[in-house]
Coordinates of C-alpha atoms in Angstrom, one line a residue:
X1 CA -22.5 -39.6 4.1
X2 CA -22.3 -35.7 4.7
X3 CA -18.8 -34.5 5.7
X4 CA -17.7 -30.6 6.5
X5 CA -14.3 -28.8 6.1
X6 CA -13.7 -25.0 6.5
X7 CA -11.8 -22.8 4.0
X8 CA -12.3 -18.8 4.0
X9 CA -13.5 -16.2 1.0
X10 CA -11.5 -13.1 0.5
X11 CA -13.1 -10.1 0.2
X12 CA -10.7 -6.8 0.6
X13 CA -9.1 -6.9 3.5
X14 CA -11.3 -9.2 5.3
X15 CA -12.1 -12.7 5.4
X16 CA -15.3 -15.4 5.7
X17 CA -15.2 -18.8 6.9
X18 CA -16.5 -20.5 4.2
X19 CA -18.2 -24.3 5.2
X20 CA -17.9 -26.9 2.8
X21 CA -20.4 -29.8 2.9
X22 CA -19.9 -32.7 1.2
X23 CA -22.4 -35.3 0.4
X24 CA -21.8 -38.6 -1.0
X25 CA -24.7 -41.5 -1.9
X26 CA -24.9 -43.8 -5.1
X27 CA -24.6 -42.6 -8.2
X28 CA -21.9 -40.8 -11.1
X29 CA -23.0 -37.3 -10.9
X30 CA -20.9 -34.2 -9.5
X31 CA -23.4 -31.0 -8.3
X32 CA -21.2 -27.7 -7.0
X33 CA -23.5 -25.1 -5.3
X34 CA -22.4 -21.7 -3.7
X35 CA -22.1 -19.3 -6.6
X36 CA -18.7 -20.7 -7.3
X37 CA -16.8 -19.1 -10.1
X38 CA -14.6 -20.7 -12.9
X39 CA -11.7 -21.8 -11.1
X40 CA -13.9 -23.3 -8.6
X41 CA -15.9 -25.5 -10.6
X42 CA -12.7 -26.4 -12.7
X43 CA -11.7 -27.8 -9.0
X44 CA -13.0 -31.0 -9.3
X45 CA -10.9 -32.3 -12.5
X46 CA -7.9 -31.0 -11.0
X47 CA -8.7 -32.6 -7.2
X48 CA -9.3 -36.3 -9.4
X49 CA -5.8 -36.0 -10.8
X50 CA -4.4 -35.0 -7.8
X51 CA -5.5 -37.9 -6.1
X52 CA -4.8 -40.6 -8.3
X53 CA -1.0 -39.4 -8.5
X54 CA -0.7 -39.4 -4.7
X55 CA -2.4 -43.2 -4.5
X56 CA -5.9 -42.9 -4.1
X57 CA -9.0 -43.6 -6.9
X58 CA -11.4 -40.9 -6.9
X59 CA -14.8 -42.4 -5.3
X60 CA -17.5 -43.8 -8.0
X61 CA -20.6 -41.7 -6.2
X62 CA -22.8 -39.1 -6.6
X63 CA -21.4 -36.5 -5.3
X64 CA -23.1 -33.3 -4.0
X65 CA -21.1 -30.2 -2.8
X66 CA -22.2 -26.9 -1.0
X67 CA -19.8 -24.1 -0.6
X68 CA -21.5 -22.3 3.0
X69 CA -22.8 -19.3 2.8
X70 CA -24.6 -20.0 -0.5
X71 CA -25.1 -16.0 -1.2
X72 CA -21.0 -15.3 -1.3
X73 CA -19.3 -15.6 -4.5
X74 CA -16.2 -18.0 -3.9
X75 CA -13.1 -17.2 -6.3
X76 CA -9.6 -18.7 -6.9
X77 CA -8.2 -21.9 -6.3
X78 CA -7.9 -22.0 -2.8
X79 CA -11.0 -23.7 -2.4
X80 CA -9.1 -26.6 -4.1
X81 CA -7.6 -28.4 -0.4
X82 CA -10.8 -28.3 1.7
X83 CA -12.7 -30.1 -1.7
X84 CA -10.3 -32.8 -2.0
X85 CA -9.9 -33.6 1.6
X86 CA -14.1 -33.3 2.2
X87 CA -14.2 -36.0 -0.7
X88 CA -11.5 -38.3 0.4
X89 CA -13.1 -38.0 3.7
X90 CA -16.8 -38.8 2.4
X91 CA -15.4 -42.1 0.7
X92 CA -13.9 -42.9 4.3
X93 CA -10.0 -42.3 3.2
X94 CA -9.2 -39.5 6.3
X95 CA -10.7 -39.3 10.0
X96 CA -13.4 -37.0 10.4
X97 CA -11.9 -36.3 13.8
X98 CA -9.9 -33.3 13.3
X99 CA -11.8 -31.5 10.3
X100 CA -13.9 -29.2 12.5
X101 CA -10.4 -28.2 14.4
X102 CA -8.9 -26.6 11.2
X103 CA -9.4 -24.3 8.4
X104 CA -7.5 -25.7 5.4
X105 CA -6.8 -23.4 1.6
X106 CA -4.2 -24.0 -0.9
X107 CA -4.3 -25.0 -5.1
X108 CA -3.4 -28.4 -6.3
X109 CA -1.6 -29.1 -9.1
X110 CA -2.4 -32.1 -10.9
X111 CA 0.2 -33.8 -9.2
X112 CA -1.2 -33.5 -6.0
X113 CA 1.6 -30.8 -4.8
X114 CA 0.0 -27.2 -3.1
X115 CA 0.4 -24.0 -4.9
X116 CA 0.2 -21.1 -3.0
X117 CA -2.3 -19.0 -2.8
X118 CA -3.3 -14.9 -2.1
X119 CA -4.7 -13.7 0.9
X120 CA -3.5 -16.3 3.3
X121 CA -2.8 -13.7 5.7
X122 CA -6.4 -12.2 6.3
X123 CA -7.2 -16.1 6.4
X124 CA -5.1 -16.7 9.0
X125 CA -6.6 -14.0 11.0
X126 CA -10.0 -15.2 10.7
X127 CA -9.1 -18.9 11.6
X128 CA -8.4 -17.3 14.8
X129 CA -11.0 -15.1 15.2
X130 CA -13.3 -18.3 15.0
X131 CA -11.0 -20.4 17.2
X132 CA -9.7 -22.9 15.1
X133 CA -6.8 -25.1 16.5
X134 CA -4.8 -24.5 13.6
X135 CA -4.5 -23.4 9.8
X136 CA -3.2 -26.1 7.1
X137 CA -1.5 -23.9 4.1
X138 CA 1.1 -24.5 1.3
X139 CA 4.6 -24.4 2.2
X140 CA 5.1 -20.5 0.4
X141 CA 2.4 -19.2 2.3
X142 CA 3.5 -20.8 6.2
X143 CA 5.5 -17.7 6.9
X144 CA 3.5 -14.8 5.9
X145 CA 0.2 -16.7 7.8
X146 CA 2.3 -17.8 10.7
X147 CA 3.0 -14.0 12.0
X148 CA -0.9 -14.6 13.7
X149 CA -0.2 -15.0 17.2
X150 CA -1.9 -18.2 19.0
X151 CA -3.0 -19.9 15.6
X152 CA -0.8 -23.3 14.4
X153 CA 0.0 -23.0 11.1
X154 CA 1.0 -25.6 9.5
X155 CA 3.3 -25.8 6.3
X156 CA 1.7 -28.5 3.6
X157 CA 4.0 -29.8 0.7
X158 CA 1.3 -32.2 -1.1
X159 CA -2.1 -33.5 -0.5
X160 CA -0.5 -37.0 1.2
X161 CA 1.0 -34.4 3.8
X162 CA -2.5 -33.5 4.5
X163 CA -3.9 -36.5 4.2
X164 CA -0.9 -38.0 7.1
X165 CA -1.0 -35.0 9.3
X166 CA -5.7 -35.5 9.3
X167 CA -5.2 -39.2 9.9
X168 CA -3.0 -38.7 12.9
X169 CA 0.2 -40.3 11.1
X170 CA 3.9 -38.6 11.3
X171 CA 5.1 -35.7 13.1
X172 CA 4.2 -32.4 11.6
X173 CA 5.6 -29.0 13.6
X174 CA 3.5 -25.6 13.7
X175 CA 5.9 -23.2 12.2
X176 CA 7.2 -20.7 13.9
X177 CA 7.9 -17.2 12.8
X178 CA 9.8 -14.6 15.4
X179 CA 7.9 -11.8 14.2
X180 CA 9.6 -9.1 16.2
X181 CA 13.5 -10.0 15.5
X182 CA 12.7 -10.4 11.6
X183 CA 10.7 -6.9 11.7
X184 CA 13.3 -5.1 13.4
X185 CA 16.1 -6.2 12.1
X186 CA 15.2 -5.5 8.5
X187 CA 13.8 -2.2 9.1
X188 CA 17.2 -0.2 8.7
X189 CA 18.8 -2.5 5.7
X190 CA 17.9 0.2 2.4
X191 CA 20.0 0.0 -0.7
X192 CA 20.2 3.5 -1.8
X193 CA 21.4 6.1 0.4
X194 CA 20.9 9.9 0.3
X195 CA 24.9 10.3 0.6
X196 CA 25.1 9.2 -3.3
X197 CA 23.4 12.8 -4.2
X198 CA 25.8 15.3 -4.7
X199 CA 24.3 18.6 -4.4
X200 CA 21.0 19.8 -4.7
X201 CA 20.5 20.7 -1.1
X202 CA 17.8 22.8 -1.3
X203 CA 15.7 19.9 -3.0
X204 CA 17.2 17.5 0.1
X205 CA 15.6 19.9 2.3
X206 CA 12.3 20.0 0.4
X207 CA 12.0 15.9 0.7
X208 CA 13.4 16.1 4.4
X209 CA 10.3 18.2 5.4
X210 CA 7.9 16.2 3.3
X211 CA 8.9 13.1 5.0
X212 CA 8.8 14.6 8.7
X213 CA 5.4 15.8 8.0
X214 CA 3.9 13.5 4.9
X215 CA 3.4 16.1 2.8
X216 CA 2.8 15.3 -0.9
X217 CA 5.8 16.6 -3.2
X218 CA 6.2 17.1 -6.7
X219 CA 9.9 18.0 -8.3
X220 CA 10.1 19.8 -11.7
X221 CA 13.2 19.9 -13.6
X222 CA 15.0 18.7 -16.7
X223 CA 16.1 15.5 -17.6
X224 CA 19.0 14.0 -15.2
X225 CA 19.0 16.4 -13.1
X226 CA 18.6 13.8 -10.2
X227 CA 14.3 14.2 -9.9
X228 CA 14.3 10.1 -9.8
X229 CA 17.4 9.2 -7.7
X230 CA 16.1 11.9 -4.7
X231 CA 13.1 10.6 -5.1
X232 CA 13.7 6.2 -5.0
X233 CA 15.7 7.5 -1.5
X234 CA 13.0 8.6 0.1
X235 CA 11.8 5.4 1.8
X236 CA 15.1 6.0 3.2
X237 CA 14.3 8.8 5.5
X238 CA 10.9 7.8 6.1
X239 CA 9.6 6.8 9.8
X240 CA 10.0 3.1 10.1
X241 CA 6.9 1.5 10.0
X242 CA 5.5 0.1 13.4
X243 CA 4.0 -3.5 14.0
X244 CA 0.3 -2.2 13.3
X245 CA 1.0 -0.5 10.0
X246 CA 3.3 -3.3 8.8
X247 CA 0.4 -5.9 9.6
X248 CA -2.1 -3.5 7.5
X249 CA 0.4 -3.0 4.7
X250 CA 1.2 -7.1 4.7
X251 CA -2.7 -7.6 4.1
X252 CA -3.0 -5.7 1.4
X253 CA -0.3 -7.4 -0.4
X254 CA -1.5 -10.4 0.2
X255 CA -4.5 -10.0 -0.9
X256 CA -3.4 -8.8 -4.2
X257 CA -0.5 -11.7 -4.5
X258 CA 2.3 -9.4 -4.2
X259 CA 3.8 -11.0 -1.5
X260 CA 7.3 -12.8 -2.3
X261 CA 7.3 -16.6 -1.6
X262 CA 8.6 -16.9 2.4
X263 CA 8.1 -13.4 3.4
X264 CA 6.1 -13.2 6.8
X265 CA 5.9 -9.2 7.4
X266 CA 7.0 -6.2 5.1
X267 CA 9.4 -4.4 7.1
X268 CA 9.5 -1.3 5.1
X269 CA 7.9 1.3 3.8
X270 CA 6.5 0.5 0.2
X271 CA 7.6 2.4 -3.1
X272 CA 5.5 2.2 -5.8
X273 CA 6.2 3.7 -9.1
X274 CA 4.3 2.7 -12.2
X275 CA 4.4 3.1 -15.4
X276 CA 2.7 6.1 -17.1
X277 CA 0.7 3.9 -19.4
X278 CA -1.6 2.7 -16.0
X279 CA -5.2 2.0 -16.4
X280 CA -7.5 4.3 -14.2
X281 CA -8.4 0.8 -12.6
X282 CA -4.8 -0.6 -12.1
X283 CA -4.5 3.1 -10.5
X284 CA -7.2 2.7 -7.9
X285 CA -8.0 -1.1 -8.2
X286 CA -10.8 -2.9 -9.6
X287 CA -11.3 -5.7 -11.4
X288 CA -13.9 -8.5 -11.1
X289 CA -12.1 -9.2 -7.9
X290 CA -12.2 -6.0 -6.7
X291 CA -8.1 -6.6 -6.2
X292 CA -6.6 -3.1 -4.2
X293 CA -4.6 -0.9 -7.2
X294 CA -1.5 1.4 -6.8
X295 CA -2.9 3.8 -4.5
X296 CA -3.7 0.8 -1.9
X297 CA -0.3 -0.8 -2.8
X298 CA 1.3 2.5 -1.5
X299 CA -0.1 2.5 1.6
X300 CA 1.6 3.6 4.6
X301 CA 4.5 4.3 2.1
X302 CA 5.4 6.2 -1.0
X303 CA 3.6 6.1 -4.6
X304 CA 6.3 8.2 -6.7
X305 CA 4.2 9.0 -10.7
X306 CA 7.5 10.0 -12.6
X307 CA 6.8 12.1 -15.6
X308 CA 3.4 12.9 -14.6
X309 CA 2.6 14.9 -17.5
X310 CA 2.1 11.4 -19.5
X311 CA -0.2 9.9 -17.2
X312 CA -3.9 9.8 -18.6
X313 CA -5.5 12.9 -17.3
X314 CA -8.5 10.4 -16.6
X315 CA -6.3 8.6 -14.3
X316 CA -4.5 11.3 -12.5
X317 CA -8.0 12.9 -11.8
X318 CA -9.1 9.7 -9.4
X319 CA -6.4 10.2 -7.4
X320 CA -8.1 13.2 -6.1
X321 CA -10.2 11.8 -3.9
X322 CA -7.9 9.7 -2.3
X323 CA -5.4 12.0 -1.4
X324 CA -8.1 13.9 0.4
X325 CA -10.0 10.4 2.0
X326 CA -6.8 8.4 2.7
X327 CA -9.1 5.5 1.6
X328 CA -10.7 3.8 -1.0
X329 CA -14.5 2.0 -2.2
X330 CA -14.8 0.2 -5.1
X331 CA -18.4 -0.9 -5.6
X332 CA -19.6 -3.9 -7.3
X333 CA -23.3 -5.4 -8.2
X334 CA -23.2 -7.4 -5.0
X335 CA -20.5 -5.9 -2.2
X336 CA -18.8 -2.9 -1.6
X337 CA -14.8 -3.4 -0.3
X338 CA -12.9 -0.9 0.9
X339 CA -9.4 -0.4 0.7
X340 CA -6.8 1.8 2.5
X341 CA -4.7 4.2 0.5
X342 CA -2.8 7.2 3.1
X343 CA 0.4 7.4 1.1
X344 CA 2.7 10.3 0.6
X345 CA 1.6 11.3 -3.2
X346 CA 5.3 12.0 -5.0
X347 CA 5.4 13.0 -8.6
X348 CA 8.3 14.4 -10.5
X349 CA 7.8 15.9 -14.1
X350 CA 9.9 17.9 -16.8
X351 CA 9.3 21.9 -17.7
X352 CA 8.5 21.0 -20.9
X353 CA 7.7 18.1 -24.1
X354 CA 11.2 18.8 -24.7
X355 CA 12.5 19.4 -21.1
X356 CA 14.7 21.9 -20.9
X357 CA 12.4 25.0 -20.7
X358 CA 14.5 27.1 -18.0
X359 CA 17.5 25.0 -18.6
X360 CA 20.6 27.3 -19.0
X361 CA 22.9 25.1 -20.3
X362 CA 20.3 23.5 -23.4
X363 CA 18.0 25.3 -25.8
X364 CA 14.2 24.4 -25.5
X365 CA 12.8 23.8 -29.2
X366 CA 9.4 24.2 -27.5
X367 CA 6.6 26.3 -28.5
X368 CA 5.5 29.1 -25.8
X369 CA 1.5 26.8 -27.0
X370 CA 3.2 23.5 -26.9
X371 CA 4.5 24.1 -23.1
X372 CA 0.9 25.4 -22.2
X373 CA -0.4 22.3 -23.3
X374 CA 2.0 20.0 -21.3
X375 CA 2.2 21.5 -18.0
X376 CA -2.1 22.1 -18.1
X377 CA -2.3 18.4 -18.1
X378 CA -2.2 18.7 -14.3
X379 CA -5.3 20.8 -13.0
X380 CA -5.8 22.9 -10.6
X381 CA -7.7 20.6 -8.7
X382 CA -4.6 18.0 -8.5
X383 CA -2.3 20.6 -8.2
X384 CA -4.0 22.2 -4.7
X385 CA -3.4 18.6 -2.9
X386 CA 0.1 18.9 -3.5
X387 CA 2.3 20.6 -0.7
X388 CA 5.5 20.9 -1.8
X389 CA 6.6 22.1 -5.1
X390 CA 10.2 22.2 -5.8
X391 CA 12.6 23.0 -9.0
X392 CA 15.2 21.1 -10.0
X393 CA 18.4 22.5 -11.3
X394 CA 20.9 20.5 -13.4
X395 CA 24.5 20.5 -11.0
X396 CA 27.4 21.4 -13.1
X397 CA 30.2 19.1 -13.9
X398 CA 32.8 20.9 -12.2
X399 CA 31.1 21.2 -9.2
X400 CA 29.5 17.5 -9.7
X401 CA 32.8 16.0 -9.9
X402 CA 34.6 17.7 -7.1
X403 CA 31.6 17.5 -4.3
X404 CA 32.3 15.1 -1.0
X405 CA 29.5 12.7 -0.8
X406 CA 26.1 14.1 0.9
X407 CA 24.5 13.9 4.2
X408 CA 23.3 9.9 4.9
X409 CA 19.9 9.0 4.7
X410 CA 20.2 7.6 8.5
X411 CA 21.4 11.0 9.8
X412 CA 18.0 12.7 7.9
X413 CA 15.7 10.1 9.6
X414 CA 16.9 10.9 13.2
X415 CA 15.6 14.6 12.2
X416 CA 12.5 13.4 10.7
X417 CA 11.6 10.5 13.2
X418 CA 12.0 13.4 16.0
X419 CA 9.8 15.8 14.5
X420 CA 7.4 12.3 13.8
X421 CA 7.5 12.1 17.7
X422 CA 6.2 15.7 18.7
X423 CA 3.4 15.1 16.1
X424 CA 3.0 11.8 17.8
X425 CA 2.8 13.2 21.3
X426 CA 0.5 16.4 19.9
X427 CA -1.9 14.4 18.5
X428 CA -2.5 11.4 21.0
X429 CA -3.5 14.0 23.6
X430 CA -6.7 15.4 21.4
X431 CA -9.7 14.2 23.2
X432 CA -12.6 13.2 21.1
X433 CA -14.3 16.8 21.0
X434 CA -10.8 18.0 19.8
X435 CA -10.6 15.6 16.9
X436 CA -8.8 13.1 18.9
X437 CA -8.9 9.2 17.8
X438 CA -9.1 9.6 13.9
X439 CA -5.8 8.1 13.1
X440 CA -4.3 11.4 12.7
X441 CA -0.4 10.7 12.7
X442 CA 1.4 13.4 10.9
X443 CA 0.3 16.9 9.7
X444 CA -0.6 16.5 6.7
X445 CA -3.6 14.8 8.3
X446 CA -4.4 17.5 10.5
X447 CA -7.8 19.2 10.3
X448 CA -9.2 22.6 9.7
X449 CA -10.0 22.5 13.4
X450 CA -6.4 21.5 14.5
X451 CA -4.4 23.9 12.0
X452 CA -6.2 27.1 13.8
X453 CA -4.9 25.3 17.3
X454 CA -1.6 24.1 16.3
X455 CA -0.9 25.8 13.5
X456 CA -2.1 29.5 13.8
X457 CA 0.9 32.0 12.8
X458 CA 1.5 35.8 14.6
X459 CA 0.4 38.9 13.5
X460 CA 3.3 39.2 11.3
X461 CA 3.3 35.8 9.9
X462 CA -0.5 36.2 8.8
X463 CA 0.5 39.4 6.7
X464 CA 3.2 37.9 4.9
X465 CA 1.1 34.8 4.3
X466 CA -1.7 37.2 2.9
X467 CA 0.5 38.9 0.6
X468 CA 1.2 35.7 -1.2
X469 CA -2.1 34.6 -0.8
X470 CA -3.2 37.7 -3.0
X471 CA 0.2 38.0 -4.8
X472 CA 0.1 34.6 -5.9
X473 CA -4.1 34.0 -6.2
X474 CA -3.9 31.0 -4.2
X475 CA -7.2 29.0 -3.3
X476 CA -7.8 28.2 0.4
X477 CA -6.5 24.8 0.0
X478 CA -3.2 26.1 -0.7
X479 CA -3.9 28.1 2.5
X480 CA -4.2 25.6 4.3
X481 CA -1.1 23.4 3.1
X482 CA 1.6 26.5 3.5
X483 CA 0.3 26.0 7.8
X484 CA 0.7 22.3 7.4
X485 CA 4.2 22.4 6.0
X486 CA 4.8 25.8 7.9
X487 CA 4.0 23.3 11.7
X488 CA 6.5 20.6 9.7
X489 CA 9.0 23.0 9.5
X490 CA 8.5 24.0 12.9
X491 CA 8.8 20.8 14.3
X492 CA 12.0 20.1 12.5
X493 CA 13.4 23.1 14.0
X494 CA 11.8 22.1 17.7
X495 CA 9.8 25.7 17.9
X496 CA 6.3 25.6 19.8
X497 CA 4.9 28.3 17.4
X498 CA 4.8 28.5 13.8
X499 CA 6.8 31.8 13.0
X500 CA 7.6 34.5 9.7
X501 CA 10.8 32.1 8.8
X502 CA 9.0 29.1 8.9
X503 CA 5.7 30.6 7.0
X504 CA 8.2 31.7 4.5
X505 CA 10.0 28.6 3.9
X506 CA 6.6 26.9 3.4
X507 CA 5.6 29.6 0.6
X508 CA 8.8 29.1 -1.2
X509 CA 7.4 25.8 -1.5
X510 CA 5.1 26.8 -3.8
X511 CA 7.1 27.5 -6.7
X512 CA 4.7 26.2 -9.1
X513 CA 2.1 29.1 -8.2
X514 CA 4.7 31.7 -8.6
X515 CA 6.6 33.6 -11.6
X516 CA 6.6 32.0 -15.4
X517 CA 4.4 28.5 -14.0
X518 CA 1.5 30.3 -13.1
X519 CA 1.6 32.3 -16.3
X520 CA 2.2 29.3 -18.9
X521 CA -1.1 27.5 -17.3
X522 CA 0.2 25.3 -14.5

């Protein structure tokens, strides 16, 4: 008796329908074709448990399995719901009736209870790309696959729920998620708030106009001198995300199992900050499953390297080419998957191995070789992709301790999501020949081609700027990033035209090309 079920493969951000055909005649043997890994072959000791522990004796057959398309590697556990119901269904236990209506993944435990799963998002998606009536998932997952408009999903405790809800028996509902209420009403709910930073307005500023135009940032400064705090408040001030970005950003979590048990859409931007001992693959992703890294993680938010001086140079180096791409490939033997990565690159370091080179109120023990060495960790290269570059003094106590608490983070966003809306409007009315309909959102994205229309200073501004171009010996990268920040500034200020004051301010921002950096190898 041949039976079929339908599960999906996960590979990146997208998703196959994957047939499984079940064949039972006479016999005691088990065959599992469909370059299945581990886990999946493992399935079948695991689905026999299951089943005797929910009331029903695995079938004495020969049983011969085909996981459809035989040429795409199937991995995980998922697998382990449509295998168990395509038995029970060859032995005659469930109606065939509704299997070709629904797509069906979740793990079993031994017990016969679901376990969730990764990627049941992009599942979802595809189960209604191919018109199925309905998804069947475990209960953690119902939420985060039920945000798919015109799909039922339907939340599955144990493999007799399954077994009821096939056979027709009991009531089971679809659940519903309200995708729009939940989205919107989490969206302004942050726990730290840029009122809790006393001082350092000039910083404040720096990471204002970085979030109204995307710019990357780094801060150098001594220890506690607030590099982290500002830095974890960023989110904060950030755009809110929109419904598109959210669903992008919620697929890439899923797919990597970051997703917390219940949640349907990530509301916020993300912050990622990891450890300086990262692997160049946890970095940019990897792995046999070519899972999505850090840099994919961060996407459509923040990815904040503190102390970036103890990174691996190997790792810090791959990062080039993402900052520049917005996007990511990792290739394997047999399939290439590519990942999305446009983040807002945020690093913060100290002066020094010691950290108070600078410092006036601490003595640095360092050697004049010994800072050389530290700060020409970051290259040139690296250094070029970042926009803004800001010191960071320590406040003093006296003034620390009598300050009124700052500007809130809510009053900063209404700046930044205006200036978010002129780049908005600019860009949406590029036609194609202009450079229109790249997903160009901010201006950190702009092209050469858009900075000479958008961005092109006066007479007086272009002298200034080539003064410190030749002053400074910056490369025509860093050209190019004072007019990106220079149009940010602009726009916070509502001008049409880039102008001297706002060309200046962007050069100040480049603090690390200027004065004692520059000559101690940074």
């Amino acid at each position: 008796m041949l039976v079929k079920t339908f599960c999906a493969a996960v590979m990146g951000l997208e998703a196959t329908t994957i047939t499984i055909e079940v064949n039972m005649t006479r016999g005691v043997m088990f065959h599992l074709s469909g370059l299945a890994d581990t886990a999946v072959k493992e399935s079948y000791d695991r689905i026999r448990a299951a089943m005797v522990n929910v009331g029903f004796k695995p079938p004495t057959a020969d049983l011969t399995i085909n996981l459809s398309p035989a040429d795409i590697r199937k991995e995980g556990s998922g697998y382990d719901l449509p295998l168990a119901i395509g038995i029970l269904a060859a032995h005659g236990k469930i109606s065939e009736t509704m299997l070709a209506d629904y797509m069906m993944i979740g793990e079993l435990g031994l017990d016969g209870k679901l376990k969730p799963i990764s990627g049941a998002l992009p599942v979802a998606i595809r189960a209604r790309k191919e018109h199925f009536k309905g998804l069947l998932v475990p209960c953690e997952n119902a939420r985060e696959a039920a945000v798919v408009d015109d799909l039922a999903v339907y939340a599955m405790d144990n493999l007799s729920d399954v077994i009821s809800f096939l056979n027709g028996d009991g009531q089971y509902e679809p659940t519903l998620v309200d995708t729009r209420r939940e989205f919107y009403e989490q969206q302004y709910s942050f726990d730290l708030d840029f009122a809790d930073v006393k001082g350092q307005e000039s910083v404040k500023r720096a990471l204002e106009v970085a979030a109204a135009g995307g710019h990357n940032l780094m801060m150098i400064g001594s220890p506690g001198s607030g590099k982290s705090m500002m830095a974890k408040r960023l989110p904060g001030i950030l755009p809110p995300l929109s419904l598109a970005e959210s669903l992008e950003t919620t697929q890439i979590h899923s797919v990597a199992g970051k997703l917390s048990n219940g949640t349907s859409l990530i509301s916020q931007r993300p912050f990622r900050s990891p450890h300086h001992t990262i692997s160049q693959v946890a970095m940019t992703g990897g792995t046999n499953k070519a899972q999505p890294g850090e840099v994919s993680l961060a996407h459509n938010g923040v990815l904040f390297l503190d102390e970036l001086p103890e990174f691996s140079k190997t790792t810090l180096e791959v990062l080039r080419q993402p900052l520049e791409d917005r996007k990511i490939t990792i290739s394997r033997a047999k399939y290439t998957v590519e990942y999305p990565c446009s983040f807002m690159f945020v690093a913060s370091m100290n002066p020094c191995p010691c950290g108070y080179y600078g410092d006036p109120s601490h003595r640095c023990v360092c050697t004049p070789g010994q800072i050389g060495r530290y700060l020409s960790k970051i290259s040139g290269p690296l250094l070029d992709r970042i926009d803004i570059q800001v010191e960071v003094q320590n406040v003093p106590f006296k003034d620390l301790s009598q300050m009124a608490p700052g500007e809130p983070s809510a009053v900063i966003r209404e700046r930044v999501i205006k200036a978010r809306n002129i780049q908005t409007a600019r860009f949406s009315s590029l036609t194609l020949d202009e450079g229109g309909g790249r997903g160009i959102h901010c201006n950190a994205q702009m092209t050469e081609r858009m900075l000479h229309r958008f961005a092109e200073p006066d007479s007086a501004s272009m002298e200034m700027l080539r003064i410190a171009m030749e002053r400074l010996k910056l490369s025509a990268r860093a050209y190019s990033r004072i007019l990106k920040v220079a149009r940010t500034i602009a726009d916070l200020a509502g001008s049409d035209r880039v102008e001297s004051v706002h060309i200046a301010e962007a050069i100040g921002y480049r603090n690390l090309d200027r004065g004692d950096w520059a000559e101690r190898g940074i």
